[in-house]
Amino acid sequence: MLINHPLLGPRDAAEFVVKGDAALIGRPDGMTASPQEMHDYAYLRDNPAGTHRELWYHEQGDRSWLVVTRDTLTHEVLDVALARDVARAEGRSR
Amino acid sequence: MADITLTAAPILGLDLTLGANTLRERDDLALVSVATPQGGEDALAKALKAGFKLAMPEPTRSTQAGDTHAIRTAADQMLLVFPHDGPDANTMVQGKLKGAGYTTDQTDVWVVIEASGPDTLAALERLCPLDLHDSAFPVGASARTVMEHMGAMILRMDADRFLLLSASSSAGSFAHALETSYKNVI
């Protein structure tokens, strides 16, 4: 499987480590969130049959975190973006 | 008291001739990584130009001025590779960049092997997952990837000359993989 890295172009999936659901980017504010919200963030994941956003780490490459959108039924990779850009767009980072 | 003098030693002392190809360790090169401070891209580009006559390397490419190469290793990081004698490469780079980048001496972290000769491309194709053909990986192209399960950097210096970097702790295994690959294609 090839991951089309936004900076480096197509790279072999073997260079990456998969972290899982990209919803991890949206961590609640630990000082204001309720225990239930923190529990849901830490333990609950969607497991869709279809389009899924995942965090991928380019460990054997430029050490970047990516958000890979792929179809879990067909393994088609639909979109790859730098997690930094996604987090900024969602107001998570400076 | 014993009178002890420390002298620099190469990691492998590798110097092989395999058919018409050579595989040798470049222990004359110093490696210093430079990270870009947040919002400091322009200042670092100017300092790099003034101090080393180098342009900032774009992703998948390197830049060169004389014997000095700048390899882009990550989104906000590059690696400077240059001939240098002595343990003070980091201090020298800091002096030239004047605080425009965050530097770390990487000289002893990586083993640097220069692979050259007409069978080099064929030997590397068996180890490197990247497309190394001239159209995809021209002279000056660089990448950080994995070869034979070991993290590696690769820089194309000429049509049939490559600079390969891998962890010094597994340098022997890396050199063995290269030598074996050459022997398989010659």
PDB file of C-alpha atoms in Angstrom:
ATOM      1  CA  MET A   1       0.000   0.000   0.000  1.00  0.00           C
ATOM      2  CA  LEU A   2       1.290   3.450  -0.909  1.00  0.00           C
ATOM      3  CA  ILE A   3       0.632   6.548   1.186  1.00  0.00           C
ATOM      4  CA  ASN A   4       0.810   9.728  -0.845  1.00  0.00           C
ATOM      5  CA  HIS A   5       2.684  11.923   1.638  1.00  0.00           C
ATOM      6  CA  PRO A   6       1.781  15.603   1.123  1.00  0.00           C
ATOM      7  CA  LEU A   7       5.448  16.680   1.214  1.00  0.00           C
ATOM      8  CA  LEU A   8       7.366  13.617   0.045  1.00  0.00           C
ATOM      9  CA  GLY A   9       5.107  11.940  -2.503  1.00  0.00           C
ATOM     10  CA  PRO A  10       4.195   8.236  -2.580  1.00  0.00           C
ATOM     11  CA  ARG A  11       5.880   6.244   0.206  1.00  0.00           C
ATOM     12  CA  ASP A  12       5.542   2.604   1.189  1.00  0.00           C
ATOM     13  CA  ALA A  13       3.114   1.930   4.057  1.00  0.00           C
ATOM     14  CA  ALA A  14       5.882  -0.094   5.753  1.00  0.00           C
ATOM     15  CA  GLU A  15       7.582   3.204   6.636  1.00  0.00           C
ATOM     16  CA  PHE A  16       4.584   4.210   8.772  1.00  0.00           C
ATOM     17  CA  VAL A  17       3.113   3.327  12.139  1.00  0.00           C
ATOM     18  CA  VAL A  18      -0.674   3.581  12.542  1.00  0.00           C
ATOM     19  CA  LYS A  19      -1.919   5.221  15.728  1.00  0.00           C
ATOM     20  CA  GLY A  20      -5.652   4.927  15.073  1.00  0.00           C
ATOM     21  CA  ASP A  21      -8.725   7.156  15.014  1.00  0.00           C
ATOM     22  CA  ALA A  22      -7.850  10.770  14.141  1.00  0.00           C
ATOM     23  CA  ALA A  23     -10.456  11.928  16.663  1.00  0.00           C
ATOM     24  CA  LEU A  24      -7.532  11.803  19.129  1.00  0.00           C
ATOM     25  CA  ILE A  25      -6.599  15.259  17.813  1.00  0.00           C
ATOM     26  CA  GLY A  26      -9.710  16.670  19.490  1.00  0.00           C
ATOM     27  CA  ARG A  27      -8.659  16.208  23.107  1.00  0.00           C
ATOM     28  CA  PRO A  28     -11.013  17.993  25.553  1.00  0.00           C
ATOM     29  CA  ASP A  29      -9.595  20.623  27.902  1.00  0.00           C
ATOM     30  CA  GLY A  30      -8.703  18.564  30.959  1.00  0.00           C
ATOM     31  CA  MET A  31      -9.353  21.487  33.310  1.00  0.00           C
ATOM     32  CA  THR A  32     -12.971  22.014  32.233  1.00  0.00           C
ATOM     33  CA  ALA A  33     -14.149  18.729  30.666  1.00  0.00           C
ATOM     34  CA  SER A  34     -16.345  16.401  32.714  1.00  0.00           C
ATOM     35  CA  PRO A  35     -15.051  12.946  33.719  1.00  0.00           C
ATOM     36  CA  GLN A  36     -17.534  11.462  31.236  1.00  0.00           C
ATOM     37  CA  GLU A  37     -16.075  13.558  28.369  1.00  0.00           C
ATOM     38  CA  MET A  38     -12.505  12.534  29.275  1.00  0.00           C
ATOM     39  CA  HIS A  39     -13.600   8.893  29.542  1.00  0.00           C
ATOM     40  CA  ASP A  40     -15.209   9.025  26.115  1.00  0.00           C
ATOM     41  CA  TYR A  41     -12.090  10.639  24.622  1.00  0.00           C
ATOM     42  CA  ALA A  42      -9.728   8.121  26.180  1.00  0.00           C
ATOM     43  CA  TYR A  43     -11.688   4.917  25.610  1.00  0.00           C
ATOM     44  CA  LEU A  44     -14.415   5.216  22.998  1.00  0.00           C
ATOM     45  CA  ARG A  45     -13.600   4.846  19.295  1.00  0.00           C
ATOM     46  CA  ASP A  46     -15.784   4.583  16.245  1.00  0.00           C
ATOM     47  CA  ASN A  47     -15.053   1.559  14.083  1.00  0.00           C
ATOM     48  CA  PRO A  48     -16.750   2.433  10.802  1.00  0.00           C
ATOM     49  CA  ALA A  49     -17.123   0.111   7.844  1.00  0.00           C
ATOM     50  CA  GLY A  50     -16.321   2.697   5.194  1.00  0.00           C
ATOM     51  CA  THR A  51     -14.567   6.059   5.292  1.00  0.00           C
ATOM     52  CA  HIS A  52     -12.311   6.449   8.312  1.00  0.00           C
ATOM     53  CA  ARG A  53      -9.794   9.097   9.414  1.00  0.00           C
ATOM     54  CA  GLU A  54      -6.665   7.763  11.073  1.00  0.00           C
ATOM     55  CA  LEU A  55      -3.440   9.155  12.515  1.00  0.00           C
ATOM     56  CA  TRP A  56      -0.354   7.759  10.803  1.00  0.00           C
ATOM     57  CA  TYR A  57       3.228   8.400  11.943  1.00  0.00           C
ATOM     58  CA  HIS A  58       6.018   8.442   9.339  1.00  0.00           C
ATOM     59  CA  GLU A  59       8.530   6.834  11.674  1.00  0.00           C
ATOM     60  CA  GLN A  60      10.945   5.576   9.020  1.00  0.00           C
ATOM     61  CA  GLY A  61      10.807   8.845   7.150  1.00  0.00           C
ATOM     62  CA  ASP A  62      10.457  12.485   8.099  1.00  0.00           C
ATOM     63  CA  ARG A  63       8.798  11.732  11.458  1.00  0.00           C
ATOM     64  CA  SER A  64       5.655  13.627  10.513  1.00  0.00           C
ATOM     65  CA  TRP A  65       2.156  12.835  11.771  1.00  0.00           C
ATOM     66  CA  LEU A  66      -0.446  12.459   9.042  1.00  0.00           C
ATOM     67  CA  VAL A  67      -4.217  12.238   8.930  1.00  0.00           C
ATOM     68  CA  VAL A  68      -5.000   9.487   6.415  1.00  0.00           C
ATOM     69  CA  THR A  69      -8.595   9.192   5.237  1.00  0.00           C
ATOM     70  CA  ARG A  70      -9.230   5.732   3.870  1.00  0.00           C
ATOM     71  CA  ASP A  71     -12.042   3.324   3.137  1.00  0.00           C
ATOM     72  CA  THR A  72     -11.865   0.373   5.519  1.00  0.00           C
ATOM     73  CA  LEU A  73     -13.886  -1.768   3.109  1.00  0.00           C
ATOM     74  CA  THR A  74     -11.771  -1.245  -0.022  1.00  0.00           C
ATOM     75  CA  HIS A  75      -8.475  -0.023   1.552  1.00  0.00           C
ATOM     76  CA  GLU A  76      -8.596   2.899  -0.875  1.00  0.00           C
ATOM     77  CA  VAL A  77      -6.677   5.910   0.447  1.00  0.00           C
ATOM     78  CA  LEU A  78      -8.876   8.943  -0.183  1.00  0.00           C
ATOM     79  CA  ASP A  79      -6.860  11.780   1.330  1.00  0.00           C
ATOM     80  CA  VAL A  80      -3.590  12.408   3.171  1.00  0.00           C
ATOM     81  CA  ALA A  81      -2.874  15.616   5.090  1.00  0.00           C
ATOM     82  CA  LEU A  82      -0.280  16.731   7.624  1.00  0.00           C
ATOM     83  CA  ALA A  83      -1.808  16.298  11.093  1.00  0.00           C
ATOM     84  CA  ARG A  84      -0.308  19.681  11.995  1.00  0.00           C
ATOM     85  CA  ASP A  85      -2.385  21.378   9.293  1.00  0.00           C
ATOM     86  CA  VAL A  86      -5.523  19.464  10.274  1.00  0.00           C
ATOM     87  CA  ALA A  87      -5.057  20.354  13.950  1.00  0.00           C
ATOM     88  CA  ARG A  88      -4.543  24.019  13.127  1.00  0.00           C
ATOM     89  CA  ALA A  89      -7.625  24.036  10.884  1.00  0.00           C
ATOM     90  CA  GLU A  90      -9.606  22.588  13.786  1.00  0.00           C
ATOM     91  CA  GLY A  91      -8.234  25.233  16.138  1.00  0.00           C
ATOM     92  CA  ARG A  92      -6.140  22.748  18.125  1.00  0.00           C
ATOM     93  CA  SER A  93      -2.672  24.185  17.710  1.00  0.00           C
ATOM     94  CA  ARG A  94      -0.868  27.436  17.084  1.00  0.00           C
TER      95      ARG A  94
ATOM     96  CA  MET B   1      49.437   8.981  35.683  1.00  0.00           C
ATOM     97  CA  ALA B   2      49.016   7.386  32.305  1.00  0.00           C
ATOM     98  CA  ASP B   3      49.309   9.855  29.503  1.00  0.00           C
ATOM     99  CA  ILE B   4      46.176   9.189  27.445  1.00  0.00           C
ATOM    100  CA  THR B   5      45.508  10.805  24.108  1.00  0.00           C
ATOM    101  CA  LEU B   6      42.139  10.369  22.435  1.00  0.00           C
ATOM    102  CA  THR B   7      42.206  10.074  18.677  1.00  0.00           C
ATOM    103  CA  ALA B   8      39.211   9.987  16.331  1.00  0.00           C
ATOM    104  CA  ALA B   9      38.577   6.584  14.774  1.00  0.00           C
ATOM    105  CA  PRO B  10      36.232   5.652  11.929  1.00  0.00           C
ATOM    106  CA  ILE B  11      33.163   3.607  12.887  1.00  0.00           C
ATOM    107  CA  LEU B  12      33.827   0.834  10.359  1.00  0.00           C
ATOM    108  CA  GLY B  13      36.950   1.776   8.447  1.00  0.00           C
ATOM    109  CA  LEU B  14      35.062   0.427   5.431  1.00  0.00           C
ATOM    110  CA  ASP B  15      36.941   0.654   2.134  1.00  0.00           C
ATOM    111  CA  LEU B  16      35.854  -1.994  -0.356  1.00  0.00           C
ATOM    112  CA  THR B  17      36.260  -2.469  -4.076  1.00  0.00           C
ATOM    113  CA  LEU B  18      33.527  -4.667  -5.520  1.00  0.00           C
ATOM    114  CA  GLY B  19      34.028  -5.159  -9.237  1.00  0.00           C
ATOM    115  CA  ALA B  20      34.075  -1.659 -10.712  1.00  0.00           C
ATOM    116  CA  ASN B  21      32.356  -0.219  -7.633  1.00  0.00           C
ATOM    117  CA  THR B  22      33.616   1.208  -4.368  1.00  0.00           C
ATOM    118  CA  LEU B  23      32.056   1.241  -0.926  1.00  0.00           C
ATOM    119  CA  ARG B  24      33.856   3.416   1.582  1.00  0.00           C
ATOM    120  CA  GLU B  25      33.141   5.123   4.856  1.00  0.00           C
ATOM    121  CA  ARG B  26      33.339   8.900   4.809  1.00  0.00           C
ATOM    122  CA  ASP B  27      34.655   9.631   8.287  1.00  0.00           C
ATOM    123  CA  ASP B  28      35.877  13.022   7.083  1.00  0.00           C
ATOM    124  CA  LEU B  29      32.308  14.395   7.110  1.00  0.00           C
ATOM    125  CA  ALA B  30      30.604  16.149   9.999  1.00  0.00           C
ATOM    126  CA  LEU B  31      26.813  16.071  10.423  1.00  0.00           C
ATOM    127  CA  VAL B  32      24.872  18.819  12.170  1.00  0.00           C
ATOM    128  CA  SER B  33      21.071  18.945  12.189  1.00  0.00           C
ATOM    129  CA  VAL B  34      19.400  22.343  12.080  1.00  0.00           C
ATOM    130  CA  ALA B  35      15.789  22.772  13.211  1.00  0.00           C
ATOM    131  CA  THR B  36      13.795  25.814  12.149  1.00  0.00           C
ATOM    132  CA  PRO B  37      12.474  27.915  15.027  1.00  0.00           C
ATOM    133  CA  GLN B  38       8.715  28.542  14.838  1.00  0.00           C
ATOM    134  CA  GLY B  39       8.187  31.502  12.523  1.00  0.00           C
ATOM    135  CA  GLY B  40      11.938  31.737  11.849  1.00  0.00           C
ATOM    136  CA  GLU B  41      12.040  30.350   8.292  1.00  0.00           C
ATOM    137  CA  ASP B  42      13.127  33.610   6.635  1.00  0.00           C
ATOM    138  CA  ALA B  43      15.803  34.389   9.245  1.00  0.00           C
ATOM    139  CA  LEU B  44      17.246  30.879   8.913  1.00  0.00           C
ATOM    140  CA  ALA B  45      17.230  31.069   5.096  1.00  0.00           C
ATOM    141  CA  LYS B  46      19.196  34.330   5.254  1.00  0.00           C
ATOM    142  CA  ALA B  47      21.668  32.984   7.816  1.00  0.00           C
ATOM    143  CA  LEU B  48      22.198  29.821   5.767  1.00  0.00           C
ATOM    144  CA  LYS B  49      22.875  31.918   2.682  1.00  0.00           C
ATOM    145  CA  ALA B  50      25.269  34.241   4.498  1.00  0.00           C
ATOM    146  CA  GLY B  51      27.088  31.541   6.464  1.00  0.00           C
ATOM    147  CA  PHE B  52      27.251  28.667   3.995  1.00  0.00           C
ATOM    148  CA  LYS B  53      26.120  30.127   0.616  1.00  0.00           C
ATOM    149  CA  LEU B  54      23.373  27.482   0.756  1.00  0.00           C
ATOM    150  CA  ALA B  55      19.730  27.761  -0.245  1.00  0.00           C
ATOM    151  CA  MET B  56      17.132  26.137   2.008  1.00  0.00           C
ATOM    152  CA  PRO B  57      16.475  22.581   0.762  1.00  0.00           C
ATOM    153  CA  GLU B  58      12.958  21.781  -0.400  1.00  0.00           C
ATOM    154  CA  PRO B  59      11.306  18.493   0.603  1.00  0.00           C
ATOM    155  CA  THR B  60      12.920  15.477  -1.165  1.00  0.00           C
ATOM    156  CA  ARG B  61      15.755  17.692  -2.419  1.00  0.00           C
ATOM    157  CA  SER B  62      19.116  18.818  -1.098  1.00  0.00           C
ATOM    158  CA  THR B  63      21.154  21.912  -1.814  1.00  0.00           C
ATOM    159  CA  GLN B  64      24.894  22.134  -2.277  1.00  0.00           C
ATOM    160  CA  ALA B  65      27.611  24.771  -2.045  1.00  0.00           C
ATOM    161  CA  GLY B  66      31.124  23.450  -2.614  1.00  0.00           C
ATOM    162  CA  ASP B  67      31.540  20.370  -0.408  1.00  0.00           C
ATOM    163  CA  THR B  68      28.649  21.284   1.899  1.00  0.00           C
ATOM    164  CA  HIS B  69      25.259  19.635   1.458  1.00  0.00           C
ATOM    165  CA  ALA B  70      21.982  20.540   3.163  1.00  0.00           C
ATOM    166  CA  ILE B  71      19.525  17.627   3.253  1.00  0.00           C
ATOM    167  CA  ARG B  72      15.905  18.215   4.159  1.00  0.00           C
ATOM    168  CA  THR B  73      15.116  15.573   6.800  1.00  0.00           C
ATOM    169  CA  ALA B  74      11.731  16.726   8.110  1.00  0.00           C
ATOM    170  CA  ALA B  75       9.182  19.497   7.756  1.00  0.00           C
ATOM    171  CA  ASP B  76      11.200  21.914   9.908  1.00  0.00           C
ATOM    172  CA  GLN B  77      14.598  20.263   9.967  1.00  0.00           C
ATOM    173  CA  MET B  78      17.637  19.813   7.745  1.00  0.00           C
ATOM    174  CA  LEU B  79      20.961  18.067   8.057  1.00  0.00           C
ATOM    175  CA  LEU B  80      24.203  19.830   7.122  1.00  0.00           C
ATOM    176  CA  VAL B  81      26.912  17.499   5.784  1.00  0.00           C
ATOM    177  CA  PHE B  82      30.385  18.940   5.302  1.00  0.00           C
ATOM    178  CA  PRO B  83      34.067  17.988   5.565  1.00  0.00           C
ATOM    179  CA  HIS B  84      35.316  18.885   9.009  1.00  0.00           C
ATOM    180  CA  ASP B  85      38.156  17.762  11.235  1.00  0.00           C
ATOM    181  CA  GLY B  86      37.703  17.867  14.983  1.00  0.00           C
ATOM    182  CA  PRO B  87      34.881  17.636  17.521  1.00  0.00           C
ATOM    183  CA  ASP B  88      33.651  21.234  17.206  1.00  0.00           C
ATOM    184  CA  ALA B  89      31.391  21.053  14.120  1.00  0.00           C
ATOM    185  CA  ASN B  90      28.336  22.130  16.104  1.00  0.00           C
ATOM    186  CA  THR B  91      30.111  25.177  17.503  1.00  0.00           C
ATOM    187  CA  MET B  92      31.237  26.135  14.004  1.00  0.00           C
ATOM    188  CA  VAL B  93      27.683  25.888  12.606  1.00  0.00           C
ATOM    189  CA  GLN B  94      26.245  27.838  15.540  1.00  0.00           C
ATOM    190  CA  GLY B  95      28.817  30.550  14.921  1.00  0.00           C
ATOM    191  CA  LYS B  96      27.823  30.842  11.277  1.00  0.00           C
ATOM    192  CA  LEU B  97      24.042  30.720  11.812  1.00  0.00           C
ATOM    193  CA  LYS B  98      24.178  33.133  14.744  1.00  0.00           C
ATOM    194  CA  GLY B  99      21.202  31.609  16.554  1.00  0.00           C
ATOM    195  CA  ALA B 100      18.883  31.442  13.525  1.00  0.00           C
ATOM    196  CA  GLY B 101      18.483  27.645  13.892  1.00  0.00           C
ATOM    197  CA  TYR B 102      18.548  25.042  16.653  1.00  0.00           C
ATOM    198  CA  THR B 103      21.545  22.807  16.031  1.00  0.00           C
ATOM    199  CA  THR B 104      22.518  19.320  17.211  1.00  0.00           C
ATOM    200  CA  ASP B 105      25.768  17.540  16.413  1.00  0.00           C
ATOM    201  CA  GLN B 106      24.890  14.210  14.732  1.00  0.00           C
ATOM    202  CA  THR B 107      28.383  13.246  13.562  1.00  0.00           C
ATOM    203  CA  ASP B 108      28.793  10.172  15.780  1.00  0.00           C
ATOM    204  CA  VAL B 109      25.153   9.145  15.473  1.00  0.00           C
ATOM    205  CA  TRP B 110      25.286   8.155  11.824  1.00  0.00           C
ATOM    206  CA  VAL B 111      27.715   6.181   9.766  1.00  0.00           C
ATOM    207  CA  VAL B 112      28.259   7.755   6.349  1.00  0.00           C
ATOM    208  CA  ILE B 113      29.000   5.424   3.448  1.00  0.00           C
ATOM    209  CA  GLU B 114      29.733   6.559  -0.091  1.00  0.00           C
ATOM    210  CA  ALA B 115      28.639   4.002  -2.683  1.00  0.00           C
ATOM    211  CA  SER B 116      29.727   4.531  -6.250  1.00  0.00           C
ATOM    212  CA  GLY B 117      30.161   2.657  -9.494  1.00  0.00           C
ATOM    213  CA  PRO B 118      28.115   1.348 -12.420  1.00  0.00           C
ATOM    214  CA  ASP B 119      26.306  -1.365 -10.400  1.00  0.00           C
ATOM    215  CA  THR B 120      25.319   0.965  -7.564  1.00  0.00           C
ATOM    216  CA  LEU B 121      21.786   1.625  -8.755  1.00  0.00           C
ATOM    217  CA  ALA B 122      21.103  -2.088  -9.221  1.00  0.00           C
ATOM    218  CA  ALA B 123      22.507  -2.867  -5.758  1.00  0.00           C
ATOM    219  CA  LEU B 124      20.498  -0.133  -4.049  1.00  0.00           C
ATOM    220  CA  GLU B 125      17.263  -1.019  -5.838  1.00  0.00           C
ATOM    221  CA  ARG B 126      17.255  -4.284  -3.897  1.00  0.00           C
ATOM    222  CA  LEU B 127      17.492  -2.497  -0.543  1.00  0.00           C
ATOM    223  CA  CYS B 128      15.726   0.832  -0.940  1.00  0.00           C
ATOM    224  CA  PRO B 129      11.907   1.008  -1.199  1.00  0.00           C
ATOM    225  CA  LEU B 130      12.071   4.298  -3.118  1.00  0.00           C
ATOM    226  CA  ASP B 131      12.128   4.677  -6.884  1.00  0.00           C
ATOM    227  CA  LEU B 132      15.769   5.625  -7.543  1.00  0.00           C
ATOM    228  CA  HIS B 133      15.479   6.067 -11.300  1.00  0.00           C
ATOM    229  CA  ASP B 134      16.809   9.348 -12.593  1.00  0.00           C
ATOM    230  CA  SER B 135      13.316  10.620 -13.420  1.00  0.00           C
ATOM    231  CA  ALA B 136      12.113  10.142  -9.826  1.00  0.00           C
ATOM    232  CA  PHE B 137      15.359  10.575  -7.879  1.00  0.00           C
ATOM    233  CA  PRO B 138      17.720  12.882  -9.820  1.00  0.00           C
ATOM    234  CA  VAL B 139      21.128  14.138  -8.705  1.00  0.00           C
ATOM    235  CA  GLY B 140      20.600  16.183  -5.539  1.00  0.00           C
ATOM    236  CA  ALA B 141      17.527  14.243  -4.451  1.00  0.00           C
ATOM    237  CA  SER B 142      17.535  13.011  -0.864  1.00  0.00           C
ATOM    238  CA  ALA B 143      15.246  11.009   1.373  1.00  0.00           C
ATOM    239  CA  ARG B 144      15.003   9.444   4.763  1.00  0.00           C
ATOM    240  CA  THR B 145      13.683   5.903   4.505  1.00  0.00           C
ATOM    241  CA  VAL B 146      14.376   2.342   5.580  1.00  0.00           C
ATOM    242  CA  MET B 147      16.770  -0.169   4.039  1.00  0.00           C
ATOM    243  CA  GLU B 148      17.039  -3.815   5.128  1.00  0.00           C
ATOM    244  CA  HIS B 149      14.911  -2.912   8.223  1.00  0.00           C
ATOM    245  CA  MET B 150      17.347  -0.149   9.226  1.00  0.00           C
ATOM    246  CA  GLY B 151      16.570   3.533   9.123  1.00  0.00           C
ATOM    247  CA  ALA B 152      18.665   5.274   6.488  1.00  0.00           C
ATOM    248  CA  MET B 153      19.164   8.488   4.609  1.00  0.00           C
ATOM    249  CA  ILE B 154      20.101   8.563   0.968  1.00  0.00           C
ATOM    250  CA  LEU B 155      21.530  11.403  -1.113  1.00  0.00           C
ATOM    251  CA  ARG B 156      22.265  11.160  -4.815  1.00  0.00           C
ATOM    252  CA  MET B 157      25.542  12.966  -5.490  1.00  0.00           C
ATOM    253  CA  ASP B 158      26.046  11.862  -9.100  1.00  0.00           C
ATOM    254  CA  ALA B 159      24.390   9.510 -11.577  1.00  0.00           C
ATOM    255  CA  ASP B 160      26.149   6.515 -10.010  1.00  0.00           C
ATOM    256  CA  ARG B 161      27.340   7.930  -6.683  1.00  0.00           C
ATOM    257  CA  PHE B 162      25.240   7.927  -3.509  1.00  0.00           C
ATOM    258  CA  LEU B 163      25.825   9.007   0.077  1.00  0.00           C
ATOM    259  CA  LEU B 164      24.135   6.629   2.526  1.00  0.00           C
ATOM    260  CA  LEU B 165      23.609   7.303   6.214  1.00  0.00           C
ATOM    261  CA  SER B 166      22.462   4.822   8.822  1.00  0.00           C
ATOM    262  CA  ALA B 167      22.656   4.482  12.596  1.00  0.00           C
ATOM    263  CA  SER B 168      26.229   4.014  13.791  1.00  0.00           C
ATOM    264  CA  SER B 169      25.067   1.375  16.290  1.00  0.00           C
ATOM    265  CA  SER B 170      24.006  -0.925  13.444  1.00  0.00           C
ATOM    266  CA  ALA B 171      26.628   0.268  10.957  1.00  0.00           C
ATOM    267  CA  GLY B 172      28.136  -3.197  10.566  1.00  0.00           C
ATOM    268  CA  SER B 173      24.793  -4.721   9.570  1.00  0.00           C
ATOM    269  CA  PHE B 174      24.110  -1.876   7.162  1.00  0.00           C
ATOM    270  CA  ALA B 175      27.498  -2.260   5.487  1.00  0.00           C
ATOM    271  CA  HIS B 176      26.992  -6.022   5.288  1.00  0.00           C
ATOM    272  CA  ALA B 177      23.620  -5.526   3.559  1.00  0.00           C
ATOM    273  CA  LEU B 178      25.218  -3.174   1.025  1.00  0.00           C
ATOM    274  CA  GLU B 179      28.169  -5.465   0.335  1.00  0.00           C
ATOM    275  CA  THR B 180      25.858  -8.465  -0.087  1.00  0.00           C
ATOM    276  CA  SER B 181      23.592  -6.568  -2.447  1.00  0.00           C
ATOM    277  CA  TYR B 182      26.546  -5.534  -4.620  1.00  0.00           C
ATOM    278  CA  LYS B 183      27.796  -9.116  -4.769  1.00  0.00           C
ATOM    279  CA  ASN B 184      24.331 -10.255  -5.853  1.00  0.00           C
ATOM    280  CA  VAL B 185      24.196  -7.915  -8.841  1.00  0.00           C
ATOM    281  CA  ILE B 186      27.789  -7.881 -10.078  1.00  0.00           C
TER     282      ILE B 186
END
